[in-house]
mmCIF file of C-alpha atoms in Angstrom:
data_model
loop_
_atom_site.group_PDB
_atom_site.id
_atom_site.type_symbol
_atom_site.label_atom_id
_atom_site.label_comp_id
_atom_site.label_asym_id
_atom_site.label_seq_id
_atom_site.Cartn_x
_atom_site.Cartn_y
_atom_site.Cartn_z
ATOM 1 C CA UNK A 1 -33.145 -27.401 -29.452
ATOM 2 C CA UNK A 2 -34.127 -23.786 -28.005
ATOM 3 C CA UNK A 3 -31.637 -21.275 -29.775
ATOM 4 C CA UNK A 4 -30.419 -18.670 -27.409
ATOM 5 C CA UNK A 5 -30.184 -15.643 -29.902
ATOM 6 C CA UNK A 6 -28.521 -12.824 -30.242
ATOM 7 C CA UNK A 7 -28.621 -10.091 -32.162
ATOM 8 C CA UNK A 8 -25.685 -7.592 -33.189
ATOM 9 C CA UNK A 9 -27.177 -3.991 -35.604
ATOM 10 C CA UNK A 10 -26.584 -0.296 -34.747
ATOM 11 C CA UNK A 11 -29.314 0.166 -36.244
ATOM 12 C CA UNK A 12 -32.880 -0.409 -33.469
ATOM 13 C CA UNK A 13 -35.027 -0.311 -36.291
ATOM 14 C CA UNK A 14 -32.834 -2.942 -38.062
ATOM 15 C CA UNK A 15 -32.986 -5.412 -34.398
ATOM 16 C CA UNK A 16 -36.310 -5.068 -34.461
ATOM 17 C CA UNK A 17 -37.508 -6.459 -37.668
ATOM 18 C CA UNK A 18 -35.172 -9.164 -37.258
ATOM 19 C CA UNK A 19 -36.695 -10.097 -33.951
ATOM 20 C CA UNK A 20 -39.693 -10.048 -35.901
ATOM 21 C CA UNK A 21 -38.169 -12.500 -38.706
ATOM 22 C CA UNK A 22 -37.172 -14.603 -35.910
ATOM 23 C CA UNK A 23 -40.247 -15.287 -34.348
ATOM 24 C CA UNK A 24 -42.779 -15.066 -37.260
ATOM 25 C CA UNK A 25 -40.366 -17.633 -39.076
ATOM 26 C CA UNK A 26 -41.159 -20.300 -36.786
ATOM 27 C CA UNK A 27 -37.398 -21.073 -35.532
ATOM 28 C CA UNK A 28 -37.108 -22.291 -31.658
ATOM 29 C CA UNK A 29 -36.420 -19.440 -30.510
ATOM 30 C CA UNK A 30 -34.847 -18.983 -26.486
ATOM 31 C CA UNK A 31 -33.429 -16.134 -24.801
ATOM 32 C CA UNK A 32 -33.192 -12.921 -27.080
ATOM 33 C CA UNK A 33 -30.308 -10.254 -26.706
ATOM 34 C CA UNK A 34 -29.715 -6.980 -28.368
ATOM 35 C CA UNK A 35 -26.723 -5.339 -29.110
ATOM 36 C CA UNK A 36 -25.711 -2.331 -31.177
ATOM 37 C CA UNK A 37 -22.084 -3.008 -31.623
ATOM 38 C CA UNK A 38 -19.571 -5.630 -31.833
ATOM 39 C CA UNK A 39 -18.105 -4.558 -28.030
ATOM 40 C CA UNK A 40 -22.096 -4.889 -26.641
ATOM 41 C CA UNK A 41 -21.997 -8.420 -28.347
ATOM 42 C CA UNK A 42 -18.927 -9.205 -26.560
ATOM 43 C CA UNK A 43 -20.064 -8.248 -22.962
ATOM 44 C CA UNK A 44 -23.655 -10.185 -23.969
ATOM 45 C CA UNK A 45 -21.022 -12.853 -25.305
ATOM 46 C CA UNK A 46 -19.193 -13.140 -21.735
ATOM 47 C CA UNK A 47 -22.379 -13.271 -19.446
ATOM 48 C CA UNK A 48 -25.121 -15.077 -21.396
ATOM 49 C CA UNK A 49 -25.027 -18.614 -22.997
ATOM 50 C CA UNK A 50 -25.453 -18.189 -27.037
ATOM 51 C CA UNK A 51 -26.540 -20.464 -29.833
ATOM 52 C CA UNK A 52 -26.708 -17.841 -32.435
ATOM 53 C CA UNK A 53 -25.484 -14.646 -33.416
ATOM 54 C CA UNK A 54 -26.999 -12.679 -35.983
ATOM 55 C CA UNK A 55 -24.321 -10.030 -36.896
ATOM 56 C CA UNK A 56 -24.150 -6.531 -39.193
ATOM 57 C CA UNK A 57 -20.671 -5.923 -40.338
ATOM 58 C CA UNK A 58 -20.493 -1.802 -40.233
ATOM 59 C CA UNK A 59 -21.121 -0.355 -37.116
ATOM 60 C CA UNK A 60 -19.384 2.342 -34.609
ATOM 61 C CA UNK A 61 -16.984 0.637 -31.487
ATOM 62 C CA UNK A 62 -16.388 -2.255 -33.046
ATOM 63 C CA UNK A 63 -17.452 -3.883 -36.153
ATOM 64 C CA UNK A 64 -18.626 -7.333 -37.020
ATOM 65 C CA UNK A 65 -16.122 -8.865 -38.902
ATOM 66 C CA UNK A 66 -13.880 -7.934 -35.899
ATOM 67 C CA UNK A 67 -16.139 -9.174 -33.560
ATOM 68 C CA UNK A 68 -16.893 -12.360 -35.656
ATOM 69 C CA UNK A 69 -13.006 -12.769 -35.184
ATOM 70 C CA UNK A 70 -12.914 -12.667 -31.661
ATOM 71 C CA UNK A 71 -15.739 -15.345 -31.765
ATOM 72 C CA UNK A 72 -13.041 -17.713 -33.506
ATOM 73 C CA UNK A 73 -10.108 -16.728 -30.975
ATOM 74 C CA UNK A 74 -12.651 -17.621 -27.903
ATOM 75 C CA UNK A 75 -12.410 -21.006 -27.243
ATOM 76 C CA UNK A 76 -16.219 -20.736 -25.899
ATOM 77 C CA UNK A 77 -17.300 -18.930 -29.178
ATOM 78 C CA UNK A 78 -15.074 -20.631 -31.937
ATOM 79 C CA UNK A 79 -18.071 -22.980 -33.124
ATOM 80 C CA UNK A 80 -20.667 -20.512 -32.128
ATOM 81 C CA UNK A 81 -23.321 -20.330 -35.462
ATOM 82 C CA UNK A 82 -22.877 -16.586 -36.968
ATOM 83 C CA UNK A 83 -25.080 -15.426 -39.993
ATOM 84 C CA UNK A 84 -24.103 -11.612 -41.640
ATOM 85 C CA UNK A 85 -26.980 -9.439 -42.145
ATOM 86 C CA UNK A 86 -25.201 -6.393 -43.678
ATOM 87 C CA UNK A 87 -25.405 -3.328 -46.647
ATOM 88 C CA UNK A 88 -21.581 -4.993 -46.634
ATOM 89 C CA UNK A 89 -21.160 -6.969 -50.231
ATOM 90 C CA UNK A 90 -17.722 -6.586 -50.614
ATOM 91 C CA UNK A 91 -15.311 -10.144 -51.669
ATOM 92 C CA UNK A 92 -12.799 -8.846 -49.304
ATOM 93 C CA UNK A 93 -15.298 -9.015 -46.859
ATOM 94 C CA UNK A 94 -17.665 -12.090 -47.531
ATOM 95 C CA UNK A 95 -14.326 -13.928 -48.062
ATOM 96 C CA UNK A 96 -13.474 -13.489 -44.975
ATOM 97 C CA UNK A 97 -16.386 -13.695 -43.047
ATOM 98 C CA UNK A 98 -16.254 -17.431 -44.427
ATOM 99 C CA UNK A 99 -12.950 -18.170 -43.883
ATOM 100 C CA UNK A 100 -14.395 -17.640 -40.512
ATOM 101 C CA UNK A 101 -16.823 -19.900 -40.305
ATOM 102 C CA UNK A 102 -20.301 -17.978 -40.879
ATOM 103 C CA UNK A 103 -23.168 -19.760 -41.960
ATOM 104 C CA UNK A 104 -24.849 -17.341 -43.823
ATOM 105 C CA UNK A 105 -24.496 -13.864 -44.898
ATOM 106 C CA UNK A 106 -27.185 -12.518 -46.213
ATOM 107 C CA UNK A 107 -26.734 -8.710 -47.881
ATOM 108 C CA UNK A 108 -29.409 -5.620 -47.065
ATOM 109 C CA UNK A 109 -31.692 -5.052 -48.345
ATOM 110 C CA UNK A 110 -33.447 -8.553 -47.330
ATOM 111 C CA UNK A 111 -36.843 -10.649 -47.287
ATOM 112 C CA UNK A 112 -37.521 -12.623 -44.526
ATOM 113 C CA UNK A 113 -37.655 -15.746 -46.574
ATOM 114 C CA UNK A 114 -33.896 -15.060 -46.691
ATOM 115 C CA UNK A 115 -33.661 -15.017 -43.244
ATOM 116 C CA UNK A 116 -35.911 -17.595 -42.707
ATOM 117 C CA UNK A 117 -34.009 -20.236 -45.192
ATOM 118 C CA UNK A 118 -31.301 -19.360 -43.384
ATOM 119 C CA UNK A 119 -32.863 -19.995 -40.014
ATOM 120 C CA UNK A 120 -34.608 -23.600 -41.226
ATOM 121 C CA UNK A 121 -30.710 -24.924 -42.041
ATOM 122 C CA UNK A 122 -29.456 -24.199 -38.708
ATOM 123 C CA UNK A 123 -32.398 -25.397 -36.959
ATOM 124 C CA UNK A 124 -31.644 -28.381 -39.091
ATOM 125 C CA UNK A 125 -28.144 -28.800 -38.895
ATOM 126 C CA UNK A 126 -27.556 -28.309 -42.597
ATOM 127 C CA UNK A 127 -25.490 -25.389 -41.763
ATOM 128 C CA UNK A 128 -23.911 -26.871 -38.488
ATOM 129 C CA UNK B 1 -22.356 11.555 -63.362
ATOM 130 C CA UNK B 2 -23.265 8.700 -66.285
ATOM 131 C CA UNK B 3 -26.603 7.858 -66.943
ATOM 132 C CA UNK B 4 -25.936 4.533 -66.115
ATOM 133 C CA UNK B 5 -24.676 5.664 -62.727
ATOM 134 C CA UNK B 6 -28.145 7.527 -62.038
ATOM 135 C CA UNK B 7 -30.147 4.440 -63.054
ATOM 136 C CA UNK B 8 -28.080 2.334 -60.565
ATOM 137 C CA UNK B 9 -29.011 4.732 -58.123
ATOM 138 C CA UNK B 10 -32.545 4.620 -59.232
ATOM 139 C CA UNK B 11 -32.677 1.356 -58.596
ATOM 140 C CA UNK B 12 -30.944 0.871 -55.462
ATOM 141 C CA UNK B 13 -33.460 3.557 -53.951
ATOM 142 C CA UNK B 14 -36.221 1.443 -55.518
ATOM 143 C CA UNK B 15 -35.252 -1.989 -54.165
ATOM 144 C CA UNK B 16 -34.723 -0.503 -50.857
ATOM 145 C CA UNK B 17 -37.833 1.402 -50.257
ATOM 146 C CA UNK B 18 -40.454 -1.571 -52.081
ATOM 147 C CA UNK B 19 -38.301 -4.490 -50.301
ATOM 148 C CA UNK B 20 -37.717 -3.300 -46.907
ATOM 149 C CA UNK B 21 -40.671 -0.591 -46.446
ATOM 150 C CA UNK B 22 -43.713 -1.730 -49.273
ATOM 151 C CA UNK B 23 -43.095 1.807 -51.106
ATOM 152 C CA UNK B 24 -43.027 2.363 -54.319
ATOM 153 C CA UNK B 25 -41.280 5.488 -55.857
ATOM 154 C CA UNK B 26 -40.437 6.806 -59.578
ATOM 155 C CA UNK B 27 -38.157 8.803 -60.666
ATOM 156 C CA UNK B 28 -38.661 12.422 -61.628
ATOM 157 C CA UNK B 29 -37.100 14.697 -64.396
ATOM 158 C CA UNK B 30 -33.640 15.458 -62.691
ATOM 159 C CA UNK B 31 -34.559 18.696 -63.881
ATOM 160 C CA UNK B 32 -37.630 19.814 -62.535
ATOM 161 C CA UNK B 33 -36.686 19.226 -58.642
ATOM 162 C CA UNK B 34 -34.241 21.504 -57.184
ATOM 163 C CA UNK B 35 -33.304 21.631 -53.871
ATOM 164 C CA UNK B 36 -34.180 25.821 -53.994
ATOM 165 C CA UNK B 37 -37.447 24.998 -55.217
ATOM 166 C CA UNK B 38 -38.627 22.018 -52.980
ATOM 167 C CA UNK B 39 -41.897 23.455 -50.593
ATOM 168 C CA UNK B 40 -40.426 24.432 -47.030
ATOM 169 C CA UNK B 41 -40.819 22.331 -44.366
ATOM 170 C CA UNK B 42 -39.102 19.207 -42.432
ATOM 171 C CA UNK B 43 -37.243 17.118 -43.875
ATOM 172 C CA UNK B 44 -34.634 14.377 -43.151
ATOM 173 C CA UNK B 45 -30.947 14.257 -44.380
ATOM 174 C CA UNK B 46 -29.176 10.950 -43.920
ATOM 175 C CA UNK B 47 -26.006 10.582 -45.338
ATOM 176 C CA UNK B 48 -23.291 8.333 -45.656
ATOM 177 C CA UNK B 49 -19.672 8.553 -46.401
ATOM 178 C CA UNK B 50 -18.066 5.882 -49.146
ATOM 179 C CA UNK B 51 -14.195 6.310 -48.969
ATOM 180 C CA UNK B 52 -11.499 4.754 -50.840
ATOM 181 C CA UNK B 53 -8.256 5.398 -49.444
ATOM 182 C CA UNK B 54 -7.903 9.122 -49.054
ATOM 183 C CA UNK B 55 -10.771 9.647 -51.689
ATOM 184 C CA UNK B 56 -14.785 10.245 -50.751
ATOM 185 C CA UNK B 57 -18.238 10.736 -51.505
ATOM 186 C CA UNK B 58 -20.969 11.192 -49.942
ATOM 187 C CA UNK B 59 -24.486 9.553 -50.692
ATOM 188 C CA UNK B 60 -27.404 12.219 -49.372
ATOM 189 C CA UNK B 61 -30.392 11.264 -49.034
ATOM 190 C CA UNK B 62 -33.729 14.095 -48.111
ATOM 191 C CA UNK B 63 -36.663 12.806 -47.318
ATOM 192 C CA UNK B 64 -40.042 14.352 -46.372
ATOM 193 C CA UNK B 65 -41.137 14.513 -42.775
ATOM 194 C CA UNK B 66 -43.768 12.644 -43.346
ATOM 195 C CA UNK B 67 -42.588 10.223 -45.707
ATOM 196 C CA UNK B 68 -39.622 9.144 -43.311
ATOM 197 C CA UNK B 69 -42.399 8.857 -40.928
ATOM 198 C CA UNK B 70 -44.414 6.226 -42.872
ATOM 199 C CA UNK B 71 -41.573 4.627 -43.759
ATOM 200 C CA UNK B 72 -40.529 4.655 -40.271
ATOM 201 C CA UNK B 73 -43.786 3.082 -39.578
ATOM 202 C CA UNK B 74 -43.631 0.675 -42.992
ATOM 203 C CA UNK B 75 -40.304 -0.830 -41.258
ATOM 204 C CA UNK B 76 -41.602 -1.038 -37.497
ATOM 205 C CA UNK B 77 -44.610 -2.256 -38.471
ATOM 206 C CA UNK B 78 -46.833 0.657 -36.481
ATOM 207 C CA UNK B 79 -49.936 1.937 -36.891
ATOM 208 C CA UNK B 80 -50.942 5.519 -37.564
ATOM 209 C CA UNK B 81 -52.250 5.416 -34.029
ATOM 210 C CA UNK B 82 -48.929 4.622 -32.239
ATOM 211 C CA UNK B 83 -46.575 7.067 -31.280
ATOM 212 C CA UNK B 84 -43.715 7.171 -33.004
ATOM 213 C CA UNK B 85 -40.192 8.534 -31.996
ATOM 214 C CA UNK B 86 -38.197 11.168 -33.576
ATOM 215 C CA UNK B 87 -34.858 8.627 -32.731
ATOM 216 C CA UNK B 88 -36.512 5.836 -34.322
ATOM 217 C CA UNK B 89 -37.337 7.836 -37.227
ATOM 218 C CA UNK B 90 -33.236 9.141 -37.894
ATOM 219 C CA UNK B 91 -32.738 5.296 -37.325
ATOM 220 C CA UNK B 92 -34.614 4.391 -40.792
ATOM 221 C CA UNK B 93 -33.510 7.697 -42.383
ATOM 222 C CA UNK B 94 -29.807 6.453 -41.610
ATOM 223 C CA UNK B 95 -30.037 2.649 -42.839
ATOM 224 C CA UNK B 96 -32.048 4.016 -45.427
ATOM 225 C CA UNK B 97 -29.463 5.631 -46.809
ATOM 226 C CA UNK B 98 -27.012 2.969 -45.687
ATOM 227 C CA UNK B 99 -29.163 0.162 -47.823
ATOM 228 C CA UNK B 100 -29.240 2.032 -50.613
ATOM 229 C CA UNK B 101 -25.356 2.594 -50.667
ATOM 230 C CA UNK B 102 -24.493 -1.362 -50.006
ATOM 231 C CA UNK B 103 -27.534 -1.689 -53.229
ATOM 232 C CA UNK B 104 -25.512 0.420 -54.987
ATOM 233 C CA UNK B 105 -22.019 -1.103 -54.497
ATOM 234 C CA UNK B 106 -23.185 -4.505 -54.962
ATOM 235 C CA UNK B 107 -24.417 -3.203 -58.520
ATOM 236 C CA UNK B 108 -21.109 -1.599 -59.131
ATOM 237 C CA UNK B 109 -17.524 -2.852 -58.986
ATOM 238 C CA UNK B 110 -16.992 -0.087 -55.985
ATOM 239 C CA UNK B 111 -17.871 -3.023 -53.533
ATOM 240 C CA UNK B 112 -13.907 -4.167 -53.982
ATOM 241 C CA UNK B 113 -12.320 -0.577 -53.184
ATOM 242 C CA UNK B 114 -14.483 1.557 -51.233
ATOM 243 C CA UNK B 115 -15.618 1.101 -47.739
ATOM 244 C CA UNK B 116 -19.111 2.414 -46.610
ATOM 245 C CA UNK B 117 -18.621 4.932 -43.020
ATOM 246 C CA UNK B 118 -21.221 5.222 -40.707
ATOM 247 C CA UNK B 119 -24.342 6.469 -41.615
ATOM 248 C CA UNK B 120 -25.440 10.046 -40.240
ATOM 249 C CA UNK B 121 -29.437 11.723 -40.333
ATOM 250 C CA UNK B 122 -30.514 14.804 -38.930
ATOM 251 C CA UNK B 123 -33.783 16.509 -39.273
ATOM 252 C CA UNK B 124 -34.314 19.729 -40.169
ATOM 253 C CA UNK B 125 -36.521 22.731 -41.597
ATOM 254 C CA UNK B 126 -36.554 23.706 -44.735
ATOM 255 C CA UNK B 127 -35.247 21.599 -47.985
ATOM 256 C CA UNK B 128 -30.797 21.643 -46.413
ATOM 257 C CA UNK B 129 -28.113 23.393 -47.295
ATOM 258 C CA UNK B 130 -25.583 20.729 -48.854
ATOM 259 C CA UNK B 131 -22.205 21.118 -49.980
ATOM 260 C CA UNK B 132 -21.234 22.951 -52.596
ATOM 261 C CA UNK B 133 -19.402 20.508 -54.359
ATOM 262 C CA UNK B 134 -22.715 18.095 -54.581
ATOM 263 C CA UNK B 135 -21.897 17.411 -58.433
ATOM 264 C CA UNK B 136 -24.221 15.716 -60.969
ATOM 265 C CA UNK B 137 -26.982 15.026 -61.624
ATOM 266 C CA UNK B 138 -29.644 15.019 -58.070
ATOM 267 C CA UNK B 139 -32.206 12.165 -58.601
ATOM 268 C CA UNK B 140 -35.406 13.056 -57.031
ATOM 269 C CA UNK B 141 -38.807 10.593 -56.938
ATOM 270 C CA UNK B 142 -42.200 11.054 -56.847
ATOM 271 C CA UNK B 143 -43.800 10.301 -53.427
ATOM 272 C CA UNK B 144 -46.899 10.805 -52.062
ATOM 273 C CA UNK B 145 -45.215 13.492 -49.501
ATOM 274 C CA UNK B 146 -43.445 15.614 -51.973
ATOM 275 C CA UNK B 147 -40.366 14.964 -53.516
ATOM 276 C CA UNK B 148 -37.435 12.667 -51.870
ATOM 277 C CA UNK B 149 -34.149 13.240 -53.298
ATOM 278 C CA UNK B 150 -30.567 11.651 -53.496
ATOM 279 C CA UNK B 151 -27.468 13.381 -54.460
ATOM 280 C CA UNK B 152 -23.614 12.004 -54.406
ATOM 281 C CA UNK B 153 -21.159 14.725 -53.763
ATOM 282 C CA UNK B 154 -17.134 14.240 -54.147
ATOM 283 C CA UNK B 155 -14.925 14.236 -56.421
ATOM 284 C CA UNK B 156 -15.702 12.055 -58.294
ATOM 285 C CA UNK B 157 -19.828 10.825 -58.016
ATOM 286 C CA UNK B 158 -19.346 7.670 -60.168
ATOM 287 C CA UNK B 159 -17.582 5.403 -57.359
ATOM 288 C CA UNK B 160 -17.542 2.159 -60.063
ATOM 289 C CA UNK B 161 -16.227 4.475 -62.687
#
């Protein structure tokens, strides 16, 4: 199964880093979409089929936790796997993300292996 | 600024630069490097606020332009000959400030009460003039491109205190 994937981060550089990790990690990548904030991510989600979302939290216009809450309120995206990649490490944020069913919570700075391991779990279905 | 907090910031900067940018820096004696004694030239000035209700501190990162270019190339895996835009460098500097602050918060208890803002960055000609409220020790790092500075301003320079 190829995963159509949406990468959400206000840093174009971080989106590129994550894109490279997706490509080199052996992840079964389908179409790749990018958004610079949660609002733009919701627009893409309304237009395209997305199997996996990797999102930052701290972003202008709409943060990643708000995006996640809105996805979980939506019938189609309620169960879409989401991986958080963020500098935000407060326990409140981690607890909320977990309560909303994220499949991974990775803090920046990170090594590619951390992302790769979570992607492998999703491909195996371990985290689904 | 307490010594332990200074060490926390040093560890955070080193963690970020080594992990994401494959760049190694060592702290200098803080009394050796002051903004007013740094060489003229272009610098990137990144800053990010840390808010706790009505209070707030700001982490400043001052990076020599050539170092910021090199860090950006490392992050984006661009060779020396490849073009680099100023937007790419500004984006990198914002992300550096963001990640250093995130790393500091993870190492302190501040992450439970303080929330980071949206990072900003600008190119300055000469060392940027910093808010006179800047207090505590300035942390300077040695690099191949000159000194990089980290500073914290605000009513309490230790958000973990």
